[in-house]
Amino acid sequence: MLTLPFRGPWLARNSPARRVPSHGTHLFATTYAMDFVAVRGRHTATTRDWRSLLSTEPVERFFAFGQPVLAPAAGRVVSVHDGEADHVARRSPLARVPYALTQASRARGGAGALAGNHVILELEGRRAYVVLAHLRAGSIRVGEGEPVAAGREVADCGNSGNSTQPHLHIQVMDSADPFAARGLPMSFRDYRAWRRPDGPPVVVDRGIPQESEVVESL
């Protein structure tokens, strides 16, 4: 069981509580993967303007960009990849069209092209590995072989790899190699969840964030 790998309220996307495989494929061990987007209220960015509808946007306007990413459990760093650029954001359907046309080439480009900058942790006492992906270029603060405690800041959220706006992708696998691994189910402990924009939060001792829930660690 994991803790949420961030501080403050984040919106759950592509939740395995909604469907499995959560990202529409079992490839790259993404069967039970989940995405999280930082929010203020239900807004993901400081601004929505003509660029949000027709063009690309600077990543700095998104709340998730640069936010600390935390180790969701104690473990050991087995792999670090850095050096991938952070892309511009693409909320606009028009801006996503040319991006979608390059999807196949990214899949052939390896882990860096898909996950962007990322860290893989071997969980303490378990044959399981956690991937934290789409990290900000140059922000990774741990090295291979280094032990980490739960809650330690390992990097910042970015928009590297196969990502259209700053967010954190997390998945659990049975091997450190995402091209050979199988995805494993994951759950989180001790968080509050807002299931409706105007509703009160509920406290969850253990669970899987539902699609479009806003969640925050206790």
Coordinates of C-alpha atoms in Angstrom, one line a residue:
M1 CA 0.0 0.0 0.0
L2 CA 1.3 3.4 -1.0
T3 CA 0.9 7.0 0.2
L4 CA -0.1 9.7 -2.3
P5 CA 3.2 11.0 -4.0
F6 CA 2.4 14.7 -3.7
R7 CA 1.2 17.4 -1.3
G8 CA -2.0 19.3 -1.7
P9 CA -5.1 18.5 -3.8
W10 CA -4.6 16.6 -7.1
L11 CA -7.2 15.4 -9.6
A12 CA -7.2 11.6 -10.5
R13 CA -7.2 10.7 -14.1
N14 CA -7.2 7.3 -16.0
S15 CA -8.0 5.6 -12.7
P16 CA -8.1 1.7 -12.7
A17 CA -11.2 2.1 -10.5
R18 CA -12.9 3.2 -13.7
R19 CA -11.5 0.6 -16.1
V20 CA -8.6 -1.9 -16.5
P21 CA -6.3 -1.5 -18.4
S22 CA -6.5 2.1 -17.1
H23 CA -4.6 3.6 -20.1
G24 CA -6.2 1.4 -22.7
T25 CA -3.3 -1.1 -23.0
H26 CA -1.3 -3.6 -21.0
L27 CA 1.9 -2.6 -22.8
F28 CA 4.7 -1.1 -20.7
A29 CA 3.1 -2.4 -17.5
T30 CA 0.5 0.4 -17.5
T31 CA -2.4 -2.0 -16.7
Y32 CA -3.2 -0.3 -13.3
A33 CA -1.4 3.0 -13.9
M34 CA -2.9 6.3 -12.8
D35 CA -2.3 10.0 -13.6
F36 CA -2.7 12.9 -11.2
V37 CA -3.0 16.6 -12.0
A38 CA -2.6 19.4 -9.4
V39 CA -5.6 21.6 -9.0
R40 CA -6.9 24.7 -7.2
G41 CA -10.6 24.1 -6.9
R42 CA -11.1 22.2 -10.1
H43 CA -8.8 24.4 -12.2
T44 CA -5.5 22.9 -13.4
A45 CA -3.9 26.2 -14.5
T46 CA -3.8 29.9 -13.6
T47 CA -5.2 31.0 -17.0
R48 CA -7.5 29.9 -19.7
D49 CA -7.4 32.0 -22.9
W50 CA -7.3 31.7 -26.7
R51 CA -4.2 29.5 -26.5
S52 CA -6.1 27.0 -24.4
L53 CA -8.5 26.7 -27.3
L54 CA -6.3 27.1 -30.4
S55 CA -2.7 26.6 -29.6
T56 CA 0.0 25.4 -27.2
E57 CA 0.6 26.8 -23.8
P58 CA 3.6 27.5 -21.5
V59 CA 3.9 24.8 -18.8
E60 CA 4.5 27.4 -16.2
R61 CA 0.8 28.3 -16.0
F62 CA -0.1 24.8 -14.8
F63 CA -0.3 24.2 -11.1
A64 CA 1.4 20.8 -11.3
F65 CA 4.6 22.0 -13.0
G66 CA 7.5 22.2 -10.6
Q67 CA 5.5 20.7 -7.6
P68 CA 7.5 18.2 -5.5
V69 CA 7.0 14.5 -6.3
L70 CA 7.3 12.3 -3.2
A71 CA 8.4 8.7 -2.7
P72 CA 5.1 6.8 -2.1
A73 CA 6.8 4.2 0.0
A74 CA 10.2 3.3 1.5
G75 CA 12.5 1.6 -1.0
R76 CA 15.6 1.8 -3.1
V77 CA 16.2 3.7 -6.3
V78 CA 16.9 1.2 -9.1
S79 CA 16.7 3.5 -12.1
V80 CA 16.9 7.2 -12.9
H81 CA 16.4 8.8 -16.3
D82 CA 16.9 12.5 -16.8
G83 CA 17.7 14.8 -19.7
E84 CA 14.3 14.8 -21.6
A85 CA 12.9 18.3 -22.4
D86 CA 9.7 19.5 -20.9
H87 CA 7.2 20.0 -23.7
V88 CA 4.7 22.9 -24.2
A89 CA 1.2 22.0 -22.9
R90 CA -1.6 21.1 -25.3
R91 CA -5.1 21.5 -23.8
S92 CA -6.4 22.5 -27.3
P93 CA -7.8 19.7 -29.4
L94 CA -6.3 21.4 -32.4
A95 CA -2.8 21.3 -30.8
R96 CA -3.2 17.7 -30.0
V97 CA -3.8 16.6 -33.6
P98 CA -0.1 16.9 -34.8
Y99 CA 1.0 15.5 -31.4
A100 CA -1.2 12.4 -31.9
L101 CA 0.4 11.7 -35.2
T102 CA 3.8 11.2 -33.6
Q103 CA 2.5 8.7 -31.0
A104 CA 3.9 5.7 -32.8
S105 CA 7.4 7.2 -33.1
R106 CA 7.4 7.9 -29.3
A107 CA 6.5 4.3 -28.6
R108 CA 9.5 3.3 -30.6
G109 CA 11.7 5.8 -28.8
G110 CA 12.1 3.8 -25.6
A111 CA 11.3 4.7 -22.0
G112 CA 12.6 8.2 -22.2
A113 CA 10.2 9.1 -25.1
L114 CA 7.2 7.6 -23.3
A115 CA 7.8 8.1 -19.6
G116 CA 10.1 11.1 -20.0
N117 CA 12.3 11.8 -17.0
H118 CA 11.4 9.2 -14.5
V119 CA 12.5 7.3 -11.3
I120 CA 11.9 3.6 -10.6
L121 CA 11.9 2.5 -6.9
E122 CA 12.1 -1.0 -5.6
L123 CA 9.6 -1.2 -2.7
E124 CA 11.1 -2.3 0.6
G125 CA 10.3 -5.9 1.5
R126 CA 8.3 -6.5 -1.7
R127 CA 9.0 -7.7 -5.2
A128 CA 7.4 -4.6 -6.7
Y129 CA 8.6 -1.5 -8.4
V130 CA 7.0 1.9 -8.6
V131 CA 7.5 4.3 -11.6
L132 CA 7.1 8.0 -11.2
A133 CA 7.1 9.5 -14.7
H134 CA 6.9 12.8 -16.6
L135 CA 9.3 14.5 -14.2
R136 CA 10.7 18.0 -14.8
A137 CA 14.0 18.1 -16.6
G138 CA 17.0 18.4 -14.2
S139 CA 14.8 18.1 -11.1
I140 CA 15.6 14.5 -10.0
R141 CA 17.2 14.5 -6.5
V142 CA 18.0 10.8 -6.0
G143 CA 20.6 8.5 -7.5
E144 CA 20.6 4.8 -8.5
G145 CA 21.2 2.5 -5.5
E146 CA 20.1 5.2 -3.0
P147 CA 17.6 4.2 -0.2
V148 CA 14.6 6.5 0.2
A149 CA 12.1 6.9 2.9
A150 CA 8.4 7.3 2.3
G151 CA 7.5 11.0 1.7
R152 CA 11.0 12.0 0.5
E153 CA 11.1 14.5 -2.3
V154 CA 12.6 12.7 -5.3
A155 CA 11.9 15.2 -8.1
D156 CA 9.5 17.8 -9.4
C157 CA 6.5 17.3 -11.6
G158 CA 7.1 18.1 -15.3
N159 CA 5.8 17.6 -18.8
S160 CA 8.4 15.3 -20.3
G161 CA 7.8 12.2 -22.4
N162 CA 4.3 11.3 -23.7
S163 CA 2.5 14.1 -21.9
T164 CA 0.2 16.9 -23.1
Q165 CA 0.1 18.9 -19.9
P166 CA 2.1 18.7 -16.6
H167 CA 1.0 15.7 -14.5
L168 CA 2.4 12.8 -12.6
H169 CA 2.1 9.2 -13.8
I170 CA 2.5 6.4 -11.3
Q171 CA 2.4 2.7 -11.8
V172 CA 3.5 -0.5 -10.0
M173 CA 5.2 -3.4 -11.8
D174 CA 6.6 -6.8 -11.0
S175 CA 10.0 -6.1 -12.7
A176 CA 12.2 -3.0 -13.0
D177 CA 12.0 -3.3 -16.8
P178 CA 8.7 -1.8 -18.0
F179 CA 9.1 -3.4 -21.4
A180 CA 9.1 -6.9 -19.8
A181 CA 7.1 -6.3 -16.6
R182 CA 3.5 -6.8 -15.8
G183 CA 1.4 -4.1 -14.1
L184 CA 0.4 -4.7 -10.5
P185 CA -2.7 -3.2 -8.7
M186 CA -2.0 -0.5 -6.2
S187 CA -3.9 1.2 -3.5
F188 CA -3.3 4.3 -1.3
R189 CA -3.8 4.9 2.4
D190 CA -4.8 7.9 4.6
Y191 CA -6.2 10.5 2.2
R192 CA -9.3 12.6 1.8
A193 CA -11.3 12.6 -1.4
W194 CA -13.7 15.2 -2.9
R195 CA -16.1 13.2 -5.1
R196 CA -18.2 16.1 -6.2
P197 CA -17.1 19.7 -6.7
D198 CA -19.6 21.0 -4.2
G199 CA -19.5 18.1 -1.8
P200 CA -17.7 17.5 1.5
P201 CA -14.5 15.4 1.5
V202 CA -14.6 11.8 2.7
V203 CA -11.7 10.2 4.6
V204 CA -10.3 7.0 3.0
D205 CA -8.2 4.7 5.1
R206 CA -7.3 2.5 2.0
G207 CA -8.6 2.8 -1.5
I208 CA -8.1 3.7 -5.2
P209 CA -8.9 7.2 -6.2
Q210 CA -12.0 7.3 -8.4
E211 CA -12.0 8.9 -11.9
S212 CA -12.1 12.7 -11.5
E213 CA -11.9 12.7 -7.7
V214 CA -9.7 15.3 -6.1
V215 CA -7.5 13.7 -3.4
E216 CA -5.1 15.0 -0.8
S217 CA -3.0 13.2 1.8
L218 CA -4.1 13.5 5.5

